Amino acid sequence: MGYYIFTYGVKTPEIKAVFGSKDEALLQKVKANDVFQNYAEQNQETSQALIDIIKGNPYTLEGYHYGYAFIGICATLGETLPKTQEIKLGYITEVINETVAEDYDIEIDIETELFPADYADPFPLPLIADFPMIDLLDKKRLEHIASLFAKVHKTEDEIEAMLDGDDDEKGFAYEAIMGLKENIDFCLKNDLDMVVFCH
């Protein structure tokens, strides 16, 4: 199955304001969101985690419950980005690194760019031991990642030809890269940060 990376565009102050807001209307809005409901159906404690975040209650559950509740918050208040593809961690991320090194002589570790080891979480979430991984790309980091891929370009037709031919792995890599570039461009043009999740 594996782990997959996915993103939303967010206004960070709006997301920060959720914590301890005691906003009952927001609580019901998030609970009604399909993404949140999907997590809550899999684990009942996700609903309690959401209540704790919004009501400002002490965190008493395992950290990952709050991570999944937080995804529901971002899915509710954030914007769905133009490319909604999920990037497989440890597979497509590695193929991306290899592809841009081979085709463009660009040395990059996309996993580290999206989830650096020294990342300081700007949201008051409890420590999450493993998954979901959460990161926030502000304007400066979005511009940095965009600059790394600045000269990388493939058209949809070129990508389709790779996927239909013998270069399907490269096709997957370029599909992910061009999608990431489009999402970053959307965030920069619309004054949004990008919240990145992986689970």
Backbone as ProteinMPNN parsed JSONL, in Angstrom:
{"seq_chain_A": "MGYYIFTYGVKTPEIKAVFGSKDEALLQKVKANDVFQNYAEQNQETSQALIDIIKGNPYTLEGYHYGYAFIGICATLGETLPKTQEIKLGYITEVINETVAEDYDIEIDIETELFPADYADPFPLPLIADFPMIDLLDKKRLEHIASLFAKVHKTEDEIEAMLDGDDDEKGFAYEAIMGLKENIDFCLKNDLDMVVFCH", "coords_chain_A": {"N_chain_A": [[0.834, -1.2, 0.0], [1.697, 1.435, 1.024], [2.822, 4.873, 1.659], [1.448, 8.121, 1.132], [1.851, 11.377, -0.264], [0.098, 14.423, 0.016], [-1.608, 17.573, -0.607], [-2.836, 20.841, 0.506], [-3.975, 24.175, -0.145], [-3.563, 26.864, 2.054], [-4.551, 29.556, 4.278], [-2.482, 30.508, 6.618], [-2.819, 32.017, 9.124], [-5.592, 31.776, 9.485], [-5.917, 29.03, 9.88], [-4.408, 28.659, 12.205], [-5.98, 30.099, 13.97], [-8.051, 28.415, 14.573], [-7.398, 26.737, 16.698], [-8.356, 26.285, 19.941], [-10.502, 27.978, 19.587], [-13.145, 27.591, 20.233], [-15.284, 27.491, 18.532], [-18.302, 26.577, 17.675], [-19.832, 26.365, 15.333], [-17.859, 26.027, 13.412], [-16.821, 23.598, 14.265], [-18.942, 21.854, 13.676], [-18.99, 22.205, 10.919], [-16.517, 21.138, 10.089], [-16.873, 18.512, 10.936], [-18.804, 17.725, 9.119], [-17.433, 17.564, 6.789], [-16.293, 15.635, 4.04], [-13.709, 14.511, 3.895], [-12.826, 14.625, 6.559], [-14.826, 12.999, 7.712], [-14.207, 10.533, 6.609], [-11.803, 9.862, 7.934], [-12.776, 9.857, 10.577], [-14.604, 7.796, 10.531], [-12.936, 5.625, 10.344], [-11.599, 5.761, 12.723], [-12.792, 6.374, 15.791], [-11.802, 8.095, 17.738], [-10.82, 10.274, 16.452], [-12.78, 12.211, 16.212], [-13.024, 13.124, 18.852], [-10.498, 14.211, 19.112], [-10.664, 16.351, 17.333], [-12.582, 17.922, 18.658], [-11.09, 18.526, 20.972], [-9.038, 20.121, 19.863], [-10.451, 22.368, 18.805], [-11.962, 23.244, 21.004], [-9.972, 23.777, 22.779], [-9.136, 21.962, 24.673], [-7.134, 19.946, 26.958], [-4.615, 17.878, 25.478], [-5.115, 14.527, 25.317], [-5.055, 12.197, 23.95], [-3.362, 9.827, 21.725], [-0.848, 11.283, 19.606], [-1.268, 11.043, 16.808], [-4.018, 11.002, 16.36], [-4.794, 13.656, 16.556], [-3.41, 14.648, 14.403], [-4.803, 13.533, 12.21], [-7.309, 14.684, 12.628], [-6.56, 17.306, 12.201], [-5.942, 17.274, 9.475], [-8.53, 17.084, 8.503], [-9.469, 19.613, 9.278], [-7.897, 21.299, 7.654], [-8.726, 20.412, 5.154], [-11.288, 21.35, 5.21], [-11.167, 24.176, 5.638], [-9.145, 24.951, 3.952], [-7.947, 25.24, 0.522], [-8.688, 23.179, -2.216], [-6.196, 22.121, -4.327], [-5.114, 22.708, -7.79], [-3.967, 20.321, -8.917], [-4.611, 17.215, -7.762], [-3.201, 14.938, -7.276], [-1.681, 12.153, -5.564], [1.487, 11.59, -4.159], [3.631, 8.912, -4.058], [5.436, 8.075, -1.251], [8.887, 7.352, -0.95], [8.915, 5.87, -3.248], [7.833, 7.168, -5.766], [8.912, 9.597, -4.968], [11.662, 9.006, -4.905], [12.05, 8.353, -7.603], [11.529, 10.806, -8.767], [13.756, 12.298, -7.813], [15.875, 10.881, -9.066], [15.199, 11.186, -11.768], [15.284, 14.006, -12.342], [17.946, 14.439, -11.805], [19.189, 12.892, -13.734], [18.11, 13.859, -16.2], [18.262, 16.652, -16.077], [20.448, 17.352, -14.593], [20.095, 18.129, -11.945], [20.445, 18.176, -8.535], [18.512, 16.932, -6.068], [16.551, 16.284, -3.155], [13.545, 15.475, -2.847], [11.845, 14.572, -0.846], [13.077, 15.443, 1.521], [12.967, 18.168, 1.052], [10.237, 18.63, 1.258], [9.632, 17.598, 3.773], [11.573, 18.488, 5.967], [14.161, 17.545, 8.323], [14.607, 19.319, 10.411], [12.285, 20.666, 10.784], [10.053, 23.001, 12.166], [7.08, 22.844, 13.669], [4.449, 25.007, 12.995], [1.962, 24.932, 14.092], [-0.025, 24.377, 17.003], [0.078, 21.471, 17.671], [0.151, 18.213, 19.24], [3.098, 16.131, 19.707], [3.684, 13.99, 17.01], [4.34, 10.715, 16.541], [4.922, 9.159, 14.222], [3.157, 8.878, 11.633], [0.262, 10.857, 10.722], [2.621, 12.597, 8.657], [3.348, 16.048, 8.786], [3.702, 19.19, 7.285], [4.408, 22.648, 6.679], [4.565, 24.745, 3.973], [5.729, 27.83, 3.523], [5.641, 31.052, 1.796], [8.346, 31.642, 1.159], [9.6, 29.095, 1.189], [8.075, 27.79, -0.751], [8.765, 29.277, -3.01], [11.455, 28.591, -3.103], [11.411, 25.785, -3.66], [10.092, 25.897, -6.103], [12.071, 27.195, -7.582], [14.03, 25.226, -7.698], [12.954, 23.434, -9.495], [12.702, 24.965, -11.737], [13.69, 24.871, -14.431], [12.677, 22.507, -15.293], [10.488, 20.905, -17.403], [7.679, 19.392, -18.877], [5.269, 18.588, -21.322], [1.744, 17.748, -21.231], [1.21, 15.915, -23.234], [3.755, 14.844, -23.734], [4.241, 13.603, -21.296], [2.149, 11.759, -21.286], [2.941, 10.144, -23.419], [5.211, 8.967, -22.344], [4.078, 7.503, -20.233], [2.538, 5.713, -21.651], [4.446, 4.328, -22.997], [7.718, 2.885, -22.755], [8.782, 4.287, -20.687], [7.425, 4.571, -18.242], [7.885, 5.023, -15.469], [9.376, 7.402, -15.439], [7.397, 8.964, -16.531], [5.499, 8.967, -14.452], [7.034, 10.385, -12.59], [7.414, 12.906, -13.85], [4.762, 13.673, -14.099], [4.108, 14.027, -11.412], [5.953, 16.059, -10.728], [5.221, 18.211, -12.47], [2.636, 18.59, -11.59], [3.12, 19.357, -8.932], [4.539, 21.725, -9.397], [2.51, 23.245, -10.622], [0.67, 23.443, -8.516], [2.198, 24.831, -6.605], [2.605, 27.237, -7.973], [-0.052, 28.101, -8.109], [-0.577, 28.539, -5.371], [1.286, 30.594, -4.783], [0.351, 32.638, -6.474], [-2.115, 33.109, -5.373], [-1.695, 33.909, -2.811], [-1.357, 31.946, -0.796], [-0.292, 29.587, 1.675], [1.192, 26.316, 1.606], [0.019, 23.376, 2.892], [1.363, 20.29, 3.719], [0.827, 16.876, 3.743], [1.48, 13.482, 4.782], [0.606, 10.151, 4.722]], "CA_chain_A": [[0.0, 0.0, 0.0], [2.606, 2.573, 1.052], [2.415, 6.17, 2.205], [1.257, 9.062, 0.038], [1.926, 12.805, 0.044], [-0.954, 15.227, -0.608], [-1.48, 18.977, -0.192], [-3.919, 21.833, 0.423], [-3.579, 25.574, -0.007], [-4.183, 27.407, 3.274], [-4.13, 30.828, 4.868], [-1.991, 30.008, 7.909], [-3.464, 32.629, 10.305], [-6.948, 31.224, 9.613], [-5.789, 27.689, 10.456], [-3.943, 28.83, 13.591], [-7.082, 30.647, 14.768], [-8.967, 27.324, 14.927], [-6.983, 26.126, 17.96], [-8.916, 26.939, 21.121], [-11.465, 29.011, 19.183], [-14.465, 27.244, 20.797], [-16.239, 27.829, 17.475], [-19.19, 25.429, 17.497], [-20.22, 26.281, 13.919], [-16.706, 25.447, 12.711], [-16.761, 22.189, 14.66], [-19.948, 21.119, 12.888], [-18.582, 22.297, 9.516], [-15.449, 20.158, 9.864], [-17.471, 17.172, 11.089], [-19.602, 17.429, 7.924], [-16.537, 17.455, 5.637], [-16.107, 14.241, 3.623], [-12.358, 14.053, 4.245], [-12.835, 14.356, 8.002], [-15.701, 11.854, 7.987], [-13.476, 9.332, 6.227], [-10.9, 9.529, 9.044], [-13.567, 9.6, 11.781], [-15.21, 6.468, 10.388], [-11.882, 4.641, 10.582], [-11.151, 5.853, 14.11], [-13.738, 7.23, 16.514], [-11.128, 9.099, 18.569], [-10.538, 11.46, 15.633], [-13.8, 13.223, 16.542], [-12.645, 13.724, 20.137], [-9.307, 15.028, 18.853], [-11.154, 17.592, 16.73], [-13.195, 18.696, 19.751], [-9.999, 19.03, 21.817], [-8.35, 21.207, 19.146], [-11.304, 23.555, 18.69], [-12.374, 23.712, 22.336], [-8.807, 24.125, 23.594], [-8.987, 20.985, 25.751], [-5.812, 19.296, 27.02], [-4.441, 16.738, 24.579], [-4.995, 13.302, 26.119], [-4.992, 11.047, 23.044], [-2.115, 9.691, 20.956], [-0.681, 12.423, 18.716], [-1.748, 10.866, 15.437], [-5.45, 11.337, 16.284], [-4.867, 15.1, 16.314], [-2.934, 14.836, 13.038], [-5.882, 13.245, 11.266], [-8.322, 15.735, 12.819], [-6.004, 18.508, 11.586], [-6.149, 17.139, 8.024], [-9.931, 17.435, 8.286], [-9.58, 21.078, 9.393], [-7.305, 21.897, 6.454], [-9.597, 20.062, 4.023], [-12.5, 22.171, 5.332], [-10.881, 25.61, 5.517], [-8.174, 25.194, 2.895], [-8.389, 25.143, -0.868], [-8.222, 22.048, -3.009], [-5.295, 22.657, -5.339], [-5.46, 22.245, -9.144], [-3.568, 18.931, -9.124], [-4.906, 16.519, -6.51], [-2.517, 13.65, -7.258], [-0.922, 11.775, -4.376], [2.84, 11.158, -4.53], [4.01, 7.804, -3.183], [6.679, 8.284, -0.515], [9.872, 6.286, -1.052], [8.93, 5.315, -4.613], [7.81, 8.283, -6.721], [9.872, 10.615, -4.501], [12.995, 8.596, -5.369], [12.073, 8.446, -9.062], [11.656, 12.25, -9.052], [15.166, 12.665, -7.587], [16.706, 10.258, -10.104], [14.833, 11.718, -13.086], [15.814, 15.368, -12.562], [19.411, 14.329, -11.805], [19.587, 12.313, -15.015], [17.677, 14.648, -17.354], [18.547, 18.086, -15.941], [21.618, 17.538, -13.736], [19.644, 18.813, -10.728], [20.521, 17.337, -7.34], [17.424, 17.293, -5.159], [15.902, 15.242, -2.365], [12.224, 16.088, -2.71], [11.269, 14.21, 0.459], [13.659, 16.356, 2.514], [12.45, 19.516, 0.779], [8.86, 18.705, 1.748], [9.594, 17.24, 5.198], [12.94, 18.571, 6.51], [14.326, 17.001, 9.681], [14.615, 20.398, 11.404], [11.027, 21.395, 10.641], [9.402, 23.456, 13.403], [5.639, 22.894, 13.411], [3.875, 26.287, 13.429], [0.643, 24.711, 14.687], [0.102, 23.784, 18.352], [-0.313, 20.064, 17.715], [1.062, 17.381, 20.038], [4.092, 15.384, 18.938], [3.169, 12.819, 16.287], [5.51, 9.83, 16.491], [5.271, 8.744, 12.857], [2.242, 9.416, 10.627], [0.597, 11.549, 9.488], [3.64, 13.638, 8.627], [2.721, 17.336, 8.479], [4.643, 20.284, 7.08], [3.825, 23.849, 6.096], [5.463, 25.459, 3.068], [5.358, 29.236, 3.396], [5.999, 31.638, 0.5], [9.791, 31.51, 0.925], [9.908, 27.693, 0.852], [7.443, 27.498, -2.039], [9.61, 29.89, -4.045], [12.691, 27.808, -3.161], [11.14, 24.531, -4.377], [9.814, 26.278, -7.489], [13.344, 27.521, -8.234], [14.741, 23.969, -7.952], [12.347, 22.793, -10.668], [12.396, 26.029, -12.706], [13.967, 24.506, -15.829], [12.057, 21.209, -15.588], [9.171, 21.056, -18.033], [7.165, 18.398, -19.825], [3.855, 18.813, -21.655], [0.862, 16.608, -20.938], [1.389, 14.927, -24.305], [5.036, 14.172, -23.509], [4.054, 12.719, -20.135], [1.264, 10.668, -21.727], [3.74, 9.254, -24.262], [6.063, 8.187, -21.426], [3.224, 6.565, -19.495], [2.066, 4.69, -22.589], [5.598, 3.633, -23.564], [8.619, 2.152, -21.866], [9.305, 5.208, -19.662], [6.299, 4.909, -17.36], [8.353, 5.589, -14.196], [9.66, 8.823, -15.696], [6.091, 9.599, -16.709], [4.959, 9.214, -13.106], [7.852, 11.432, -11.969], [7.099, 14.208, -14.455], [3.375, 13.978, -13.733], [4.167, 14.555, -10.041], [6.69, 17.33, -10.736], [4.424, 19.262, -13.107], [1.519, 18.853, -10.682], [3.65, 20.114, -7.796], [4.829, 23.071, -9.9], [1.231, 23.941, -10.831], [0.101, 23.747, -7.196], [3.013, 25.89, -5.999], [2.279, 28.462, -8.705], [-1.391, 28.505, -7.662], [-0.451, 29.086, -4.011], [1.999, 31.878, -4.844], [-0.512, 33.633, -7.121], [-3.307, 33.354, -4.541], [-1.242, 34.264, -1.463], [-1.636, 30.815, 0.082], [0.765, 28.65, 2.036], [0.81, 24.955, 1.233], [0.187, 22.394, 3.947], [1.715, 19.021, 3.096], [0.601, 15.72, 4.611], [1.835, 12.174, 4.266], [0.199, 8.985, 5.521]], "C_chain_A": [[0.872, 1.255, 0.0], [2.003, 3.826, 1.657], [2.4, 7.191, 1.081], [1.244, 10.502, 0.543], [0.792, 13.519, -0.677], [-0.981, 16.604, 0.049], [-2.8, 19.738, -0.252], [-3.292, 23.216, 0.457], [-4.297, 26.165, 1.188], [-3.709, 28.833, 3.548], [-3.761, 30.49, 6.32], [-2.652, 30.678, 9.11], [-4.867, 32.071, 10.565], [-6.913, 29.838, 10.263], [-5.347, 27.779, 11.922], [-5.083, 29.274, 14.505], [-8.091, 29.583, 15.205], [-8.673, 26.802, 16.336], [-7.513, 26.939, 19.157], [-9.962, 27.985, 20.804], [-12.836, 28.831, 19.825], [-15.596, 27.562, 19.815], [-17.087, 26.598, 17.145], [-19.601, 25.254, 16.035], [-19.091, 25.652, 13.097], [-16.593, 23.961, 13.019], [-17.722, 21.364, 13.813], [-19.587, 21.11, 11.401], [-17.502, 21.267, 9.193], [-16.011, 18.743, 9.95], [-18.248, 16.755, 9.847], [-18.727, 17.233, 6.681], [-16.246, 15.988, 5.318], [-14.745, 13.687, 4.024], [-12.297, 13.717, 5.73], [-13.66, 13.109, 8.319], [-15.001, 10.535, 7.666], [-12.528, 8.891, 7.352], [-11.688, 9.136, 10.295], [-14.233, 8.225, 11.73], [-14.189, 5.365, 10.682], [-11.449, 4.613, 12.044], [-12.012, 6.858, 14.863], [-13.053, 8.331, 17.325], [-10.738, 10.351, 17.783], [-11.533, 12.569, 15.946], [-13.479, 13.9, 17.871], [-11.429, 14.619, 19.965], [-9.709, 16.372, 18.246], [-11.771, 18.502, 17.796], [-12.113, 19.309, 20.631], [-9.299, 20.223, 21.165], [-9.188, 22.477, 19.169], [-11.683, 24.119, 20.059], [-11.195, 24.139, 23.206], [-8.626, 23.199, 24.772], [-7.555, 20.464, 25.808], [-5.77, 18.108, 26.057], [-4.199, 15.473, 25.405], [-4.87, 12.043, 25.26], [-3.604, 10.939, 22.416], [-2.059, 10.801, 19.903], [-1.3, 12.269, 17.348], [-3.236, 11.164, 15.288], [-5.624, 12.814, 15.944], [-4.376, 15.426, 14.899], [-4.037, 14.611, 12.026], [-7.032, 14.249, 11.412], [-7.87, 17.019, 12.123], [-6.121, 18.452, 10.063], [-7.585, 17.528, 7.681], [-10.166, 18.941, 8.353], [-9.061, 21.745, 8.126], [-8.129, 21.6, 5.21], [-10.844, 20.934, 4.018], [-12.218, 23.641, 5.043], [-9.928, 25.939, 4.376], [-8.788, 25.074, 1.513], [-7.835, 23.881, -1.504], [-7.405, 22.612, -4.159], [-5.587, 22.05, -6.709], [-5.128, 20.781, -9.406], [-3.711, 18.184, -7.798], [-4.218, 15.164, -6.419], [-1.836, 13.413, -5.903], [0.404, 11.191, -4.831], [3.295, 10.09, -3.549], [5.393, 8.029, -2.583], [7.602, 7.087, -0.688], [9.906, 5.591, -2.403], [8.958, 6.465, -5.617], [8.773, 9.381, -6.277], [11.286, 10.286, -4.979], [13.116, 8.712, -6.885], [12.187, 9.912, -9.496], [13.124, 12.665, -8.936], [16.056, 12.15, -8.714], [16.46, 10.889, -11.475], [15.427, 13.101, -13.321], [17.342, 15.378, -12.529], [19.89, 13.872, -13.182], [19.288, 13.245, -16.193], [18.099, 16.118, -17.287], [19.774, 18.402, -15.09], [21.277, 18.364, -12.486], [19.706, 17.822, -9.571], [19.461, 17.8, -6.347], [16.998, 16.062, -4.377], [14.522, 15.791, -2.029], [11.577, 15.755, -1.372], [11.779, 15.148, 1.551], [13.178, 17.785, 2.301], [11.044, 19.684, 1.354], [8.759, 18.453, 3.248], [11.006, 17.288, 5.79], [13.005, 18.096, 7.958], [14.219, 18.086, 10.749], [13.333, 21.221, 11.369], [10.435, 21.736, 12.007], [7.916, 23.671, 13.103], [5.056, 24.221, 13.898], [2.514, 26.14, 14.108], [0.801, 24.009, 16.029], [-0.472, 22.372, 18.456], [0.619, 19.305, 18.647], [2.048, 16.652, 19.125], [3.434, 14.165, 18.3], [4.362, 11.922, 16.006], [5.898, 9.446, 15.067], [4.361, 9.405, 11.809], [0.941, 9.85, 11.292], [1.758, 12.538, 9.673], [2.951, 14.921, 8.179], [3.816, 18.375, 8.309], [3.883, 21.457, 6.465], [4.879, 24.537, 5.247], [4.967, 26.9, 2.948], [5.871, 29.77, 2.054], [7.474, 31.431, 0.172], [10.154, 30.087, 0.5], [9.263, 27.278, -0.46], [8.29, 28.05, -3.183], [10.91, 29.101, -4.212], [12.479, 26.511, -3.957], [10.842, 24.822, -5.848], [11.113, 26.549, -8.246], [14.141, 26.256, -8.56], [14.254, 23.298, -9.238], [12.122, 23.777, -11.822], [12.603, 25.593, -14.158], [13.368, 23.146, -16.223], [10.682, 21.443, -16.204], [8.88, 19.892, -18.974], [5.697, 18.732, -20.077], [3.048, 17.581, -21.265], [1.032, 15.512, -21.985], [2.685, 14.146, -24.129], [4.927, 13.174, -22.348], [3.215, 11.514, -20.515], [2.043, 9.647, -22.553], [4.66, 8.379, -23.403], [5.246, 7.119, -20.712], [2.748, 5.419, -20.383], [3.204, 3.84, -23.158], [6.414, 2.902, -22.522], [9.158, 3.004, -20.718], [8.226, 5.561, -18.641], [6.753, 5.487, -16.027], [8.683, 7.066, -14.353], [8.357, 9.592, -15.899], [5.445, 9.929, -15.384], [5.705, 10.366, -12.43], [7.482, 12.806, -12.523], [5.66, 14.63, -14.179], [3.339, 14.605, -12.345], [4.844, 15.916, -10.007], [5.834, 18.452, -11.313], [3.196, 19.601, -12.262], [1.951, 19.688, -9.495], [3.944, 21.552, -8.217], [3.545, 23.884, -10.072], [0.602, 24.333, -9.495], [0.873, 24.859, -6.495], [2.69, 27.231, -6.647], [0.918, 29.001, -8.274], [-1.321, 29.155, -6.281], [0.215, 30.462, -4.021], [1.114, 32.969, -5.446], [-1.693, 34.027, -6.238], [-2.97, 33.632, -3.081], [-1.624, 33.2, -0.432], [-0.339, 30.132, 0.468], [0.286, 27.263, 1.613], [1.062, 24.027, 2.42], [0.342, 21.033, 3.273], [1.525, 17.908, 4.13], [1.154, 14.469, 3.956], [1.342, 11.111, 5.241], [-0.129, 7.838, 4.598]], "O_chain_A": [[0.792, 2.058, -0.93], [0.855, 3.846, 2.099], [3.236, 7.141, 0.179], [0.711, 10.808, 1.61], [0.545, 13.255, -1.854], [-0.437, 16.783, 1.139], [-3.739, 19.351, -0.947], [-2.214, 23.407, 1.019], [-5.507, 25.993, 1.332], [-2.635, 29.253, 3.118], [-4.637, 30.219, 7.142], [-3.023, 29.976, 10.051], [-5.278, 31.913, 11.714], [-7.764, 29.51, 11.089], [-5.861, 27.054, 12.773], [-5.146, 28.877, 15.668], [-8.895, 29.823, 16.106], [-9.594, 26.465, 17.079], [-7.164, 28.104, 19.348], [-10.287, 28.806, 21.662], [-13.6, 29.788, 19.951], [-16.719, 27.861, 20.22], [-16.646, 25.698, 16.431], [-19.708, 24.128, 15.55], [-19.339, 24.846, 12.2], [-16.302, 23.158, 12.132], [-17.359, 20.307, 13.296], [-19.844, 20.129, 10.703], [-17.557, 20.603, 8.157], [-15.67, 17.881, 9.14], [-18.345, 15.564, 9.549], [-19.215, 16.789, 5.641], [-15.984, 15.192, 6.22], [-14.636, 12.535, 4.443], [-11.787, 12.667, 6.119], [-13.235, 12.263, 9.107], [-15.182, 9.542, 8.37], [-12.454, 7.708, 7.684], [-11.315, 8.194, 10.995], [-14.404, 7.572, 12.759], [-14.539, 4.306, 11.203], [-10.992, 3.587, 12.548], [-11.957, 8.058, 14.592], [-13.647, 9.38, 17.574], [-10.371, 11.368, 18.371], [-11.168, 13.745, 15.945], [-13.644, 15.113, 18.005], [-11.334, 15.669, 20.601], [-9.155, 17.41, 18.607], [-11.509, 19.704, 17.826], [-12.202, 20.481, 20.998], [-9.002, 21.214, 21.832], [-8.687, 23.547, 19.517], [-11.719, 25.336, 20.245], [-11.38, 24.781, 24.24], [-8.029, 23.588, 25.776], [-6.835, 20.531, 24.812], [-6.773, 17.424, 25.855], [-3.194, 15.367, 26.107], [-4.61, 10.956, 25.776], [-2.777, 11.839, 22.556], [-3.091, 11.211, 19.371], [-1.804, 13.237, 16.778], [-3.68, 11.542, 14.203], [-6.488, 13.18, 15.148], [-4.864, 16.365, 14.27], [-4.198, 15.395, 11.09], [-7.658, 14.62, 10.419], [-8.68, 17.732, 11.532], [-6.372, 19.475, 9.427], [-7.828, 18.215, 6.689], [-10.96, 19.486, 7.586], [-9.702, 22.646, 7.584], [-8.224, 22.436, 4.311], [-11.397, 21.228, 2.958], [-12.95, 24.279, 4.286], [-9.903, 27.069, 3.888], [-9.986, 24.837, 1.36], [-6.657, 23.557, -1.348], [-7.875, 23.488, -4.885], [-6.23, 21.004, -6.799], [-5.908, 20.072, -10.041], [-3.014, 18.487, -6.83], [-4.59, 14.33, -5.593], [-1.47, 14.355, -5.2], [0.452, 10.397, -5.77], [3.34, 10.331, -2.343], [6.386, 8.156, -3.3], [7.164, 5.94, -0.589], [10.818, 4.812, -2.679], [9.984, 6.712, -6.25], [9.39, 10.032, -7.12], [12.022, 11.174, -5.407], [14.158, 9.12, -7.398], [12.863, 10.221, -10.478], [13.672, 13.3, -9.837], [16.885, 12.885, -9.25], [17.396, 11.1, -12.247], [16.009, 13.354, -14.376], [17.967, 16.232, -13.157], [20.865, 14.394, -13.721], [20.121, 13.402, -17.085], [18.275, 16.759, -18.323], [20.108, 19.569, -14.883], [22.073, 19.187, -12.036], [19.092, 16.756, -9.624], [19.512, 18.925, -5.85], [17.075, 14.939, -4.874], [14.357, 16.495, -1.032], [10.837, 16.571, -0.822], [11.01, 15.594, 2.404], [13.001, 18.531, 3.264], [10.7, 20.746, 1.873], [7.901, 19.025, 3.92], [11.581, 16.24, 6.086], [12.043, 18.224, 8.716], [13.789, 17.811, 11.869], [13.301, 22.346, 11.869], [10.329, 20.881, 12.886], [7.553, 24.584, 12.361], [5.152, 24.535, 15.085], [1.974, 27.111, 14.638], [1.662, 23.142, 16.181], [-1.392, 22.119, 19.233], [1.767, 19.711, 18.828], [1.843, 16.572, 17.914], [2.722, 13.408, 18.96], [5.293, 12.325, 15.309], [7.085, 9.413, 14.741], [4.756, 10.381, 11.172], [0.549, 9.282, 12.311], [1.862, 13.217, 10.695], [2.082, 14.897, 7.307], [4.753, 18.43, 9.105], [2.851, 21.277, 5.818], [5.957, 24.873, 5.735], [3.923, 27.161, 2.351], [6.463, 29.027, 1.271], [7.819, 31.086, -0.959], [10.926, 29.896, -0.44], [9.844, 26.493, -1.209], [8.504, 27.379, -4.193], [11.412, 28.956, -5.327], [13.282, 26.182, -4.83], [11.281, 24.087, -6.733], [11.244, 26.178, -9.412], [14.845, 26.206, -9.568], [15.03, 22.681, -9.968], [11.424, 23.45, -12.782], [11.784, 25.91, -15.021], [13.538, 22.695, -17.356], [9.823, 22.093, -15.608], [9.731, 19.474, -19.758], [4.972, 19.112, -19.157], [3.603, 16.513, -21.005], [1.001, 14.324, -21.662], [2.719, 12.935, -24.344], [5.449, 12.061, -22.413], [3.518, 10.387, -20.125], [1.842, 8.44, -22.414], [4.863, 7.201, -23.698], [5.672, 5.969, -20.602], [2.578, 4.293, -19.917], [2.97, 2.773, -23.726], [5.886, 2.372, -21.544], [9.904, 2.509, -19.873], [8.12, 6.713, -18.221], [6.077, 6.364, -15.489], [8.318, 7.884, -13.509], [8.239, 10.743, -15.48], [4.908, 11.021, -15.197], [5.094, 11.215, -11.78], [7.265, 13.752, -11.766], [5.377, 15.82, -14.042], [2.633, 15.587, -12.118], [4.367, 16.829, -9.333], [5.73, 19.524, -10.716], [2.765, 20.753, -12.219], [1.249, 20.614, -9.089], [3.636, 22.491, -7.483], [3.494, 25.061, -9.715], [0.062, 25.431, -9.359], [0.275, 25.73, -5.863], [2.523, 28.238, -5.959], [0.75, 30.207, -8.096], [-1.932, 30.198, -6.049], [-0.243, 31.383, -3.345], [1.128, 34.105, -4.972], [-2.211, 35.139, -6.34], [-3.846, 33.595, -2.217], [-2.138, 33.504, 0.644], [0.609, 30.099, -0.317], [-0.89, 27.071, 1.302], [2.192, 23.911, 2.893], [-0.429, 20.668, 2.386], [2.014, 18.004, 5.255], [1.283, 14.397, 2.733], [1.628, 11.17, 6.437], [-0.495, 6.758, 5.062]]}, "name": "protein", "num_of_chains": 1, "seq": "MGYYIFTYGVKTPEIKAVFGSKDEALLQKVKANDVFQNYAEQNQETSQALIDIIKGNPYTLEGYHYGYAFIGICATLGETLPKTQEIKLGYITEVINETVAEDYDIEIDIETELFPADYADPFPLPLIADFPMIDLLDKKRLEHIASLFAKVHKTEDEIEAMLDGDDDEKGFAYEAIMGLKENIDFCLKNDLDMVVFCH"}
